Coordinates of C-alpha atoms in Angstrom, one line a residue:
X157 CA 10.4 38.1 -19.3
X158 CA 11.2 39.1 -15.4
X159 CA 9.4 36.8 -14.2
X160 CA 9.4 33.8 -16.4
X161 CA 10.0 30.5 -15.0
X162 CA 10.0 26.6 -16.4
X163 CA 8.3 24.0 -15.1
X164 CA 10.1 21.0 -15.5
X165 CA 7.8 17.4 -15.1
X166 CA 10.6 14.5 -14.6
X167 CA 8.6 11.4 -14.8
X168 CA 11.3 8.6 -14.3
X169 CA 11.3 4.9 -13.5
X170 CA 11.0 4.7 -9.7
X171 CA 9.6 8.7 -9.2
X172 CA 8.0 11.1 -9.9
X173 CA 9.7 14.9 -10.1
X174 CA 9.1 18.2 -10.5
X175 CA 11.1 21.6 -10.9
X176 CA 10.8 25.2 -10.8
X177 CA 13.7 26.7 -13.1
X178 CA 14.1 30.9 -13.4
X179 CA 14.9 32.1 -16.3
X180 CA 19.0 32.2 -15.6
X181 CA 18.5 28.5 -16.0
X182 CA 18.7 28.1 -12.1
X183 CA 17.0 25.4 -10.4
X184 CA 14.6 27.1 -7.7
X185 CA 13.1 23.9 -6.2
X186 CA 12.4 20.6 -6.8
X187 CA 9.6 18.2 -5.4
X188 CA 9.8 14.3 -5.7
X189 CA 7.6 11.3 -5.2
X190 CA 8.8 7.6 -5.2
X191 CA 5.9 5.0 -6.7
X192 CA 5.0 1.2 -6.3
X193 CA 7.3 -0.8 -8.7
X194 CA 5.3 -4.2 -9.5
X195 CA 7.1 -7.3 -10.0
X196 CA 4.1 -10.0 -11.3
X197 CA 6.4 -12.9 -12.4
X198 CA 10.7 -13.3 -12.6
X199 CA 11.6 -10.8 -15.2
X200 CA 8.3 -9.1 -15.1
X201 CA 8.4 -5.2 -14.3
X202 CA 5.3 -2.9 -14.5
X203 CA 3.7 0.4 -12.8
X204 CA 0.2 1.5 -12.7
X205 CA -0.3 4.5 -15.5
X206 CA -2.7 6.1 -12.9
X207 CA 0.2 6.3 -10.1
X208 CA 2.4 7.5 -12.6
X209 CA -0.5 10.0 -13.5
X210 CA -1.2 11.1 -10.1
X211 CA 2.1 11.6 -8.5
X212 CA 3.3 13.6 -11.4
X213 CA 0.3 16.2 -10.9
X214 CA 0.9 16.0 -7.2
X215 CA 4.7 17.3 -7.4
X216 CA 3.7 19.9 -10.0
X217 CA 0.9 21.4 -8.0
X218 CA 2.9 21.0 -4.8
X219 CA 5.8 22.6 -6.5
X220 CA 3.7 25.5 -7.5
X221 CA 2.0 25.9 -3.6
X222 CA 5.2 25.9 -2.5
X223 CA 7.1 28.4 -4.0
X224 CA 4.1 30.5 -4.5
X225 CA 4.8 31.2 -8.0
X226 CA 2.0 33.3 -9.8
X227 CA 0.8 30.6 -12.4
X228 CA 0.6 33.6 -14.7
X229 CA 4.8 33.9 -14.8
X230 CA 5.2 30.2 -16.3
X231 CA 6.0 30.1 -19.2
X232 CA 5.9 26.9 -20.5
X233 CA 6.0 23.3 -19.4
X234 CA 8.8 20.6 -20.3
X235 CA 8.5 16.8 -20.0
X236 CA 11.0 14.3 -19.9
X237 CA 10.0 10.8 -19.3
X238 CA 11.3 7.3 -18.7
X239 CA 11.6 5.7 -22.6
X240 CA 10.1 2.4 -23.9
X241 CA 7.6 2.3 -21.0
X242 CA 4.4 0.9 -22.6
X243 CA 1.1 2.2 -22.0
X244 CA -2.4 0.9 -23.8
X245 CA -5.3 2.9 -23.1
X246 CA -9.2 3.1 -24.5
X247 CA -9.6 6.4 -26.7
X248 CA -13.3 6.9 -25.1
X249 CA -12.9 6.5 -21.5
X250 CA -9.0 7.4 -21.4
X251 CA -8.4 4.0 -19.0
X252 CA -5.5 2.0 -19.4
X253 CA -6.3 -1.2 -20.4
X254 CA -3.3 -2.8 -18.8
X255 CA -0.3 -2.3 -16.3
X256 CA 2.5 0.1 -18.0
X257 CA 4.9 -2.5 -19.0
X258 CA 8.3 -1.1 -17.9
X259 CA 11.9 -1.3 -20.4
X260 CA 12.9 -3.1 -17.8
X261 CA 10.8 -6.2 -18.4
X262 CA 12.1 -9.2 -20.3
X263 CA 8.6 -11.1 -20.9
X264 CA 8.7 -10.5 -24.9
X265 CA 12.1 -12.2 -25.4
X266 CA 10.9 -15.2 -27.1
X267 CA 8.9 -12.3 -29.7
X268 CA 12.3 -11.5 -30.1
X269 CA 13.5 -14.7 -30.6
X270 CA 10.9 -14.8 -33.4
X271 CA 11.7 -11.5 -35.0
X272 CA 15.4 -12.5 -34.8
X273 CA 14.4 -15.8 -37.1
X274 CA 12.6 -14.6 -39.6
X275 CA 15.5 -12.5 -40.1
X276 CA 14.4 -8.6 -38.9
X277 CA 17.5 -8.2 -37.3
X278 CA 19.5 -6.1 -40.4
X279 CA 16.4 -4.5 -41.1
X280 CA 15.5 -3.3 -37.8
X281 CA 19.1 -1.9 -37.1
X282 CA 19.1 -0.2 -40.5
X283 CA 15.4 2.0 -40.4
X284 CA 15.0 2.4 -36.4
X285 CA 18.6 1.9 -35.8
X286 CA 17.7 -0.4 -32.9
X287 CA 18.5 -4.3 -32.0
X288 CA 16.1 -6.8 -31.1
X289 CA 15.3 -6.6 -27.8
X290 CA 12.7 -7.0 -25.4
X291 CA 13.5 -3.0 -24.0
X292 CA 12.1 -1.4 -26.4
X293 CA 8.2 -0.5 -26.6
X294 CA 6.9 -2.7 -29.7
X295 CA 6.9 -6.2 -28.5
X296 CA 5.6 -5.2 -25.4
X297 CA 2.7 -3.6 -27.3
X298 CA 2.0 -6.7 -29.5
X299 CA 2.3 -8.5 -26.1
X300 CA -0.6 -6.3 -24.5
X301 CA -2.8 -7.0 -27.6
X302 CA -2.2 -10.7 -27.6
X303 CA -3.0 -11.0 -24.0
X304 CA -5.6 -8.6 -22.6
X305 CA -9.4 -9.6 -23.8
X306 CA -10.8 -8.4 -26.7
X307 CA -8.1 -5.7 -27.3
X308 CA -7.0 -6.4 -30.7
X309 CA -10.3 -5.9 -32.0
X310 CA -10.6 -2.7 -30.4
X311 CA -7.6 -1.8 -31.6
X312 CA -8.4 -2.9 -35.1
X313 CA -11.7 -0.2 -34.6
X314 CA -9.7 2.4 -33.6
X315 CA -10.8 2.7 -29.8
X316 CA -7.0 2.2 -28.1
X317 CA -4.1 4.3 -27.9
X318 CA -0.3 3.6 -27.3
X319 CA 1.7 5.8 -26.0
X320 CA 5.2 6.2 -23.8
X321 CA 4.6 7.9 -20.9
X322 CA 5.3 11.2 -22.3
X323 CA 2.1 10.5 -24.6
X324 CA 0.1 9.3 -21.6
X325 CA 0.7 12.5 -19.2
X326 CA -0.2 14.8 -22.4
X327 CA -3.0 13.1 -23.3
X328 CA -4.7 13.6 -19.7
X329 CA -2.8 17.1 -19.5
X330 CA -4.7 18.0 -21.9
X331 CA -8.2 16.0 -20.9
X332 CA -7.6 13.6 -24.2
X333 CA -7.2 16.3 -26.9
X334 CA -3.7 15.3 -27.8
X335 CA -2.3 12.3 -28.6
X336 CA 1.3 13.0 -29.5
X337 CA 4.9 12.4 -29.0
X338 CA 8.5 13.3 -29.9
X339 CA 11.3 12.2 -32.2
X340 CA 13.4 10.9 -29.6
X341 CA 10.9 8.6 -27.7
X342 CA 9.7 7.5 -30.9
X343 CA 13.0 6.4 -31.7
X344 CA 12.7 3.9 -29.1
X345 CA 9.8 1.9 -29.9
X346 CA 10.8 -0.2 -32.4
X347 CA 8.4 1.1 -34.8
X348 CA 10.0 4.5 -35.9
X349 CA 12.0 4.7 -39.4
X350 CA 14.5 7.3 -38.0
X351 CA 15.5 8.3 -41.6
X352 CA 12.1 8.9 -43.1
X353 CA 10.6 10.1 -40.0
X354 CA 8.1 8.0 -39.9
X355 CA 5.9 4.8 -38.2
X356 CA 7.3 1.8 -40.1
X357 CA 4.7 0.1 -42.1
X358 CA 6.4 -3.0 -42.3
X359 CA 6.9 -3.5 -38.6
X360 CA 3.4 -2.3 -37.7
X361 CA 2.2 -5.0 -39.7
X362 CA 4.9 -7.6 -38.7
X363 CA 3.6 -7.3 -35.0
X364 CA 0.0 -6.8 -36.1
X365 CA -0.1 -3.0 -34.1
X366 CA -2.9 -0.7 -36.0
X367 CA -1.4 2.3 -37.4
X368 CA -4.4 4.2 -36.1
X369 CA -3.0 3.3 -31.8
X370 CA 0.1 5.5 -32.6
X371 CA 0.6 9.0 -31.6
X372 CA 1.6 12.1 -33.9
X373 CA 5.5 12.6 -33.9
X374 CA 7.0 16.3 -33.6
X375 CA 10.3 17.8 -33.3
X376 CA 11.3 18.0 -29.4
X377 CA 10.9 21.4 -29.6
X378 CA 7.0 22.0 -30.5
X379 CA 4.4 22.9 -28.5
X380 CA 2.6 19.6 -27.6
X381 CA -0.8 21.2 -26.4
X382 CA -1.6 23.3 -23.4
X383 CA -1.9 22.3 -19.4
X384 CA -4.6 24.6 -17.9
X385 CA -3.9 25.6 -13.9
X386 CA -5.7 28.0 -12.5
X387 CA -7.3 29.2 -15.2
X388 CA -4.1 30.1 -16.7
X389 CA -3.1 27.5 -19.9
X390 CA 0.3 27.0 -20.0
X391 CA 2.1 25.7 -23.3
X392 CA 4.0 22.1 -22.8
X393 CA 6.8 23.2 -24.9
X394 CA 9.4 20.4 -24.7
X395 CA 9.4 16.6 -24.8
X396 CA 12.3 14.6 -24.5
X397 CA 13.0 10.7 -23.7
X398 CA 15.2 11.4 -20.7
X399 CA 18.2 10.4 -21.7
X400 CA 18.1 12.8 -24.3
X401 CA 17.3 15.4 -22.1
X402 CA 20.3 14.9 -20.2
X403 CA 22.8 15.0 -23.4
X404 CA 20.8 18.8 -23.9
X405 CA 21.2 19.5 -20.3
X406 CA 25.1 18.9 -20.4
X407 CA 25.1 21.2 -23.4
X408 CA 26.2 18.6 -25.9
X409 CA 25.4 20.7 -28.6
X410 CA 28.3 19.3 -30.9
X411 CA 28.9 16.0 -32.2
X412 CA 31.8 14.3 -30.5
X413 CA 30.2 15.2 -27.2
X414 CA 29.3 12.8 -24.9
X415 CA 27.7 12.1 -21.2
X416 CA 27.3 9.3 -19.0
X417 CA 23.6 9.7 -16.7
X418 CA 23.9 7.4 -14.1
X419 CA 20.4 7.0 -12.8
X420 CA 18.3 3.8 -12.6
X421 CA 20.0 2.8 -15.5
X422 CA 23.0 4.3 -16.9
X423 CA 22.8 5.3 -20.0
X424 CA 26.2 7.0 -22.1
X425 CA 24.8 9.2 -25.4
X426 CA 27.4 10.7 -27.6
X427 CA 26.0 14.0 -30.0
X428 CA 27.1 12.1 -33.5
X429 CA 25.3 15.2 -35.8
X430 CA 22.6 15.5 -38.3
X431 CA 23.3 12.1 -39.9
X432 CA 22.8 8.9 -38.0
X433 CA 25.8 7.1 -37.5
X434 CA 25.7 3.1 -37.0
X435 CA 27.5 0.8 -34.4
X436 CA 29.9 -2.2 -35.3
X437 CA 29.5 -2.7 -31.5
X438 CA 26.4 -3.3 -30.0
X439 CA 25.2 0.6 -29.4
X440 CA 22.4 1.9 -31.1
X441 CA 21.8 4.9 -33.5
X442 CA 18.5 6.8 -31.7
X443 CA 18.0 11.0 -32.5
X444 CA 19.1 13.4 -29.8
X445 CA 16.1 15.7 -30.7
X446 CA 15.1 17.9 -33.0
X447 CA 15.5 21.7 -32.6
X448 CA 14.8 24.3 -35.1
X449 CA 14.0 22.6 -38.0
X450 CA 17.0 19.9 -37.7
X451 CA 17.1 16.3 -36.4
X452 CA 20.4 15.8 -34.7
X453 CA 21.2 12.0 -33.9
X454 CA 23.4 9.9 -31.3
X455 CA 24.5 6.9 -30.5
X456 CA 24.3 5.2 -27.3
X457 CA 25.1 2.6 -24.9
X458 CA 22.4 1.2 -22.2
X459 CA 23.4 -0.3 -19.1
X460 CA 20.0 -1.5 -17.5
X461 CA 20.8 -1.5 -13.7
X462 CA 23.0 0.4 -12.1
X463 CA 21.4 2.9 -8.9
X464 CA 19.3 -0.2 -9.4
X465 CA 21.6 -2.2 -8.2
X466 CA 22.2 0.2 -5.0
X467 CA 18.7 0.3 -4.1
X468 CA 18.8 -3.8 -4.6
X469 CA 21.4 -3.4 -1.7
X470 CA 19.2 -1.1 0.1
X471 CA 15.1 -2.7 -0.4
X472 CA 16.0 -6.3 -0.8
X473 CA 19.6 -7.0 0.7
X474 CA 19.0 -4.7 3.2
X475 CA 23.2 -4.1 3.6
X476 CA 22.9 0.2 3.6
X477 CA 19.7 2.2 4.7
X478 CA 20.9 5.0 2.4
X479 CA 22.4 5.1 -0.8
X480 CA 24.5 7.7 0.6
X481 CA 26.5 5.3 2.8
X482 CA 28.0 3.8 -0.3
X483 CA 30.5 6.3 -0.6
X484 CA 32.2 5.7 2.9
X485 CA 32.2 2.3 2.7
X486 CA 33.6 1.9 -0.2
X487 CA 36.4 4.4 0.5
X488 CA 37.3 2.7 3.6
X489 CA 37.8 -0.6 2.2
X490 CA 41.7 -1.0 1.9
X491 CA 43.2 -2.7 -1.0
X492 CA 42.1 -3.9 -4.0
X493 CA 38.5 -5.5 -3.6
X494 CA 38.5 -9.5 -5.1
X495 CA 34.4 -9.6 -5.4
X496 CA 32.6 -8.3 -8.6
X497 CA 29.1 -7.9 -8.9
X498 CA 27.3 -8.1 -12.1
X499 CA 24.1 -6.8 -11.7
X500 CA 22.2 -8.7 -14.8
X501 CA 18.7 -8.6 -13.0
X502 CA 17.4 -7.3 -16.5
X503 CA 19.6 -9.0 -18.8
X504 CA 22.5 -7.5 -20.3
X505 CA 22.3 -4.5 -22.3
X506 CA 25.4 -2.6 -24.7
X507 CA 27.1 -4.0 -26.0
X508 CA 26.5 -7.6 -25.0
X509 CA 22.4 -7.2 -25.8
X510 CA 22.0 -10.8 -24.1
X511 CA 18.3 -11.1 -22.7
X512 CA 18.9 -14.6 -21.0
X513 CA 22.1 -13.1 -18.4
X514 CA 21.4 -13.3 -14.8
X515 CA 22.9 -11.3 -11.5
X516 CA 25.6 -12.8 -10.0
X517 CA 28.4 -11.9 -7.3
X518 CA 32.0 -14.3 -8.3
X519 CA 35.4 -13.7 -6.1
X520 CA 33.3 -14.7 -2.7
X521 CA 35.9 -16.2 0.1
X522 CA 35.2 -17.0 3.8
X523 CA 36.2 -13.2 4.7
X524 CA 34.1 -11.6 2.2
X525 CA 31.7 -9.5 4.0
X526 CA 29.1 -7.0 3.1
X527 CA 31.2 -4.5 2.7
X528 CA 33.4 -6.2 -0.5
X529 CA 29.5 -6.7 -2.0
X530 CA 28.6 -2.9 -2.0
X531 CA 32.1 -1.5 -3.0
X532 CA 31.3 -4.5 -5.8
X533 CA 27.9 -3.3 -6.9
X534 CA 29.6 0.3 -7.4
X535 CA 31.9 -0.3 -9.1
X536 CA 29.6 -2.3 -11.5
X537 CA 28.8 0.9 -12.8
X538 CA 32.1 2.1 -13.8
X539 CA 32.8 -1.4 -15.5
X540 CA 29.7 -1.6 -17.0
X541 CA 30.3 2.1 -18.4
X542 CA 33.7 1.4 -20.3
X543 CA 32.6 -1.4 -21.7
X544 CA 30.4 1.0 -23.5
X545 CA 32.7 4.1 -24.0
X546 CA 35.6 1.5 -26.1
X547 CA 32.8 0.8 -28.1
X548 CA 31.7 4.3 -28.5
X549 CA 35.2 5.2 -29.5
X550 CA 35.4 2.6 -31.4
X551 CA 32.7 3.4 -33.6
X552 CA 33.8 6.6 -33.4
X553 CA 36.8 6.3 -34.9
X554 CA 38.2 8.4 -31.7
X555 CA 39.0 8.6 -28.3
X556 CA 37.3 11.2 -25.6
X557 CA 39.2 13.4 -23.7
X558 CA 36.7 13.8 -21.0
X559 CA 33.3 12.4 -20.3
X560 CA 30.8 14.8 -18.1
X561 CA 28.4 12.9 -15.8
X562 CA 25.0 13.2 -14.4
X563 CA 22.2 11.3 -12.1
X564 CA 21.9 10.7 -9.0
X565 CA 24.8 8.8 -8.4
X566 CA 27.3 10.9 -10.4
X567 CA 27.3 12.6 -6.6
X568 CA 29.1 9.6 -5.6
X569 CA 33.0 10.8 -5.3
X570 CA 34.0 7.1 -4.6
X571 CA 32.5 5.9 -7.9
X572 CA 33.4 9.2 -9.9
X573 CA 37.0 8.9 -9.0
X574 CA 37.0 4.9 -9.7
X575 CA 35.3 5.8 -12.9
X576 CA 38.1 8.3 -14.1
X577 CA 40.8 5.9 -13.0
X578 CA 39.0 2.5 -14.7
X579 CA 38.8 4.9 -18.4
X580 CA 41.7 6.9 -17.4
X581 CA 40.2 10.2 -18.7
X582 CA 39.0 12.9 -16.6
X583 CA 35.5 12.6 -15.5
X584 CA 33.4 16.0 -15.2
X585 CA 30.9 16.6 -13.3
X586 CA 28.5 19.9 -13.0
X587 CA 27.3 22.3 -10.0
X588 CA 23.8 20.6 -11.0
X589 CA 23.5 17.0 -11.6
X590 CA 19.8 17.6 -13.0
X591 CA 21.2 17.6 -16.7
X592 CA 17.7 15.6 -17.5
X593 CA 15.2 17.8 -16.1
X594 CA 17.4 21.6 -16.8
X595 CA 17.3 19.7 -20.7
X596 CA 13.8 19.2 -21.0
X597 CA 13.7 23.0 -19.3
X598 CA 16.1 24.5 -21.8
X599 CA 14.5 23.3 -24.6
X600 CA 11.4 24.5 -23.6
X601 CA 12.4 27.9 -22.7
X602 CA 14.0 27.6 -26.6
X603 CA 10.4 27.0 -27.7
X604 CA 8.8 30.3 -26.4
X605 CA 12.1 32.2 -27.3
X606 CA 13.4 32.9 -23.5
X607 CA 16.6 31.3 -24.2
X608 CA 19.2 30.4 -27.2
X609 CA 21.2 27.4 -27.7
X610 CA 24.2 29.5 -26.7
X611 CA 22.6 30.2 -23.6
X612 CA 22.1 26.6 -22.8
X613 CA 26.3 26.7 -23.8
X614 CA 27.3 29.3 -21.3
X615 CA 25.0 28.0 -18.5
X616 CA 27.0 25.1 -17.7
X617 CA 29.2 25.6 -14.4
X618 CA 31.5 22.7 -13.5
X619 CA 31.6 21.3 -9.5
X620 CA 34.8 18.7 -9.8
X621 CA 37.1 16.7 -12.3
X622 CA 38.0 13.7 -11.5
X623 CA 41.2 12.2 -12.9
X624 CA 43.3 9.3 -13.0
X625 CA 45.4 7.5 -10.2
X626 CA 45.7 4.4 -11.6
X627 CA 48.5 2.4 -13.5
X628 CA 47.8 0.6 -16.0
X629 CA 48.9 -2.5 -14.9
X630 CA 45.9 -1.7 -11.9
X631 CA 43.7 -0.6 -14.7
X632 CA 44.6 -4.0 -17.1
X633 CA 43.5 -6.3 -13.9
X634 CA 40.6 -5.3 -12.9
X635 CA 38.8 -4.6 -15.9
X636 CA 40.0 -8.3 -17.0
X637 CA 38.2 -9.4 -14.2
X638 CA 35.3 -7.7 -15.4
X639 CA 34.9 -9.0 -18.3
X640 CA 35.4 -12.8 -17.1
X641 CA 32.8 -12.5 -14.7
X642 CA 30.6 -10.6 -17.3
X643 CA 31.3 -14.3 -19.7
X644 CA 30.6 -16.2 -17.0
X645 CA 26.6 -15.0 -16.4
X646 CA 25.6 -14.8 -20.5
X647 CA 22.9 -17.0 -21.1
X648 CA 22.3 -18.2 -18.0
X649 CA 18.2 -18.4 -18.3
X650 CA 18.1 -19.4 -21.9
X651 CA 16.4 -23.0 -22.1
X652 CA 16.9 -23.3 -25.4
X653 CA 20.4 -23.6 -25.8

């Protein structure tokens, strides 16, 4: 075991990433490639499978030339992958049939309406503990087979295949000899019964999806098939929706524990045990993973945009040129800031679940400038996190002491310190904000018996704690504000009502 290293493949929404991890859990290097986001219609948000495809094999095999690590010393392979993504592709000649369509994309909220009618919604929340929503991945299947020429009879004879994108990089890793996923991106399709552990018959045939298109579910921790490199084949030994990975990766081994990634969304899981535990207030029950025989579950809270809001300021505004800027700006603007963003470009998620909210900036005056707009959008993400955490406690039946943070942004100290004060807890961050990739390693290196849970435990080395400045009379103001603005953009698009 001298030599034995992870390779951790990070395939998120806007990138593709890959890492080299030793076996003292340290992160040796990491390679990333940004790919094409397509926008088709309002609302509409896909990527090309083959892009995702190819620029994940290009990090990994640029990650290997440059460290010049002997294929031989890898010991296994982890994936974590951007959840509900949707990808429909022909069993013989492995093409996708279709774009991937993204969470993101809201074009199956009238299915939803639908499901919603015929009254789905109790039933759905109870065997996938989901809600109805156009994020998750069975809509957007049904949506692919209703629109795209002479797939549902294909599907009907067996020739497609769905799969998250987990699904669809093993399925090519392994040149089309595996067609398989894990528990926790399962859990977010829409389709999975996530007490019997199974596909859900009555969905499948509510939304007219073939049984036969779905991949084989195992535990997290399994050995998915083999990636071949240089002659050597190395075991993928980990698969984890990456929000999962992250909770694993901040060592939330115990229920009660929670973390907050803030990456393209944000997304805030809390470790609720080996029974899954159902909201009151808009989160929804999904399984953490499963590890050595057990499922564990969580409950969690999805905030759709938030660095997606900062690279909205960046690609489309064009206010920063980095997101890096963010941070002074926002600590040199004086004073309390009168602007609040809400950043509902894909509908709102927890615990609001309202499909038909729109963006929109409220508190504009003649001397508002571009700098009240980006300290705005920031702070979105705090907001929009403590809406979810009173939830979370609330379902909880207790309060957090401390939340520990990931993501790219969680290297923010503006927004860290704004979070701490806006919750008043302490906020904790780690030495290594790559909680979702170091998870998918972990568990991996679990698999082929290089590390222990308690390993994972004792490898987690804090950087800072943030905690709280604010009164509560500060606090009490702000967040009111919030939550008018928040009122003030729900069902903005819907033409029905």
């Amino acid at each position: 075991m001298e030599n034995s290293y992870i390779i951790s493949l990070d395939q998120g929404t806007t990138s593709s990433r890959a890492l080299l991890v030793d076996k003292n859990g340290q992160i040796i290097q990491i390679e990333q490639e940004e790919f094409e986001q397509i926008y088709p219609k309002s609302g509409w948000v896909e990527h090309n499978p083959k892009q995702i495809l190819e620029s994940q094999l290009r990090v990994c095999h640029k990650l290997i030339e440059s460290t010049k690590v002997d294929v031989k010393n890898i010991s296994a392979i982890g994936i974590t992958n951007q959840r509900e993504t949707t990808i429909v592709w022909d069993a013989d000649t492995g093409e996708p049939i279709y774009n991937a369509i993204v969470w993101q994309d809201k074009r199956t909220s009238e299915y939803c309406e639908v499901l919603k009618e015929k009254g789905f919604t109790k039933y759905i929340r109870e065997n996938t503990g989901l809600v109805v929503d156009s994020y998750f991945s069975g809509t957007k299947i049904k949506w692919i087979l209703d629109n795209v020429e002479g797939s549902k009879e294909k599907a009907q004879q067996g020739k497609l295949r769905f799969g998250t994108v987990d699904s669809w990089l093993i399925w090519n890793l392994t040149n089309g000899e595996q067609h398989v996923t894990d528990y926790t991106n399962a859990s977010r399709t829409l389709l999975y019964n996530i007490n019997t552990l199974s596909w859900d018959a009555k969905l499948l045939e509510e939304l007219q999806i073939p049984r036969n298109m779905l991949p084989e579910v195992k535990p997290s921790s399994s050995i998915f098939g083999e990636y071949e490199i240089k002659g050597v084949k190395i075991p993928i030994a980990s698969v984890l929706g990456d929000q999962q990975a992250a909770l694993f990766g901040q060592a939330c081994l115990k229920k009660g524990e929670a973390k907050n990634t803030y990456g393209t969304g944000c997304f805030l899981l809390m470790n609720t045990g080996k029974k899954p535990q159902y909201s009151n207030n808009g989160l929804l029950t999904t399984i953490a993973w499963g590890l050595e025989g057990k499922v564990t579950y969580a409950l969690e809270g999805s905030i759709f945009i938030a660095g997606a809001a900062v690279q909205w300021l960046r690609d489309e505004m064009r206010l920063i040129e980095s997101a890096k800027e963010t941070q002074q700006i926002a600590e040199d603007l004086e004073g309390e800031n009168p602007v609040y963003v809400v950043p509902a470009f894909a509908g709102l998620g927890a615990p609001y679940w309202d499909m038909y909210s729109k963006g929109a900036i409220f508190g504009l005056t003649r001397d508002t400038g571009s700098r009240h707009i980006i300290k705005a959008t920031l702070d979105s993400l705090a907001y929009q996190t403590r809406d979810i955490l009173d939830a979370m406690q609330a379902d909880a039946g207790f309060n957090l002491k401390r939340l520990k943070v990931d993501g790219g942004a969680a290297a923010n100290n503006y927004l860290m310190q704004f979070q701490s004060n806006l919750l008043n807890k302490e906020v904790v961050r780690p030495k290594s904000i790559e909680s979702t990739a170091l998870g998918a390693a972990y568990m991996a290196g679990i698999t082929v018996g290089i590390w222990t849970q308690e390993d994972v435990l004792e490898s987690k080395n804090v950087d800072q704690v943030f905690e709280p400045t604010f009164t509560k009379k500060q606090r009490k103001k702000m967040y009111k504000g919030w939550k008018k603005a928040v009122k003030r953009t729900m069902n903005w698009d819907n033409n029905k009502k």
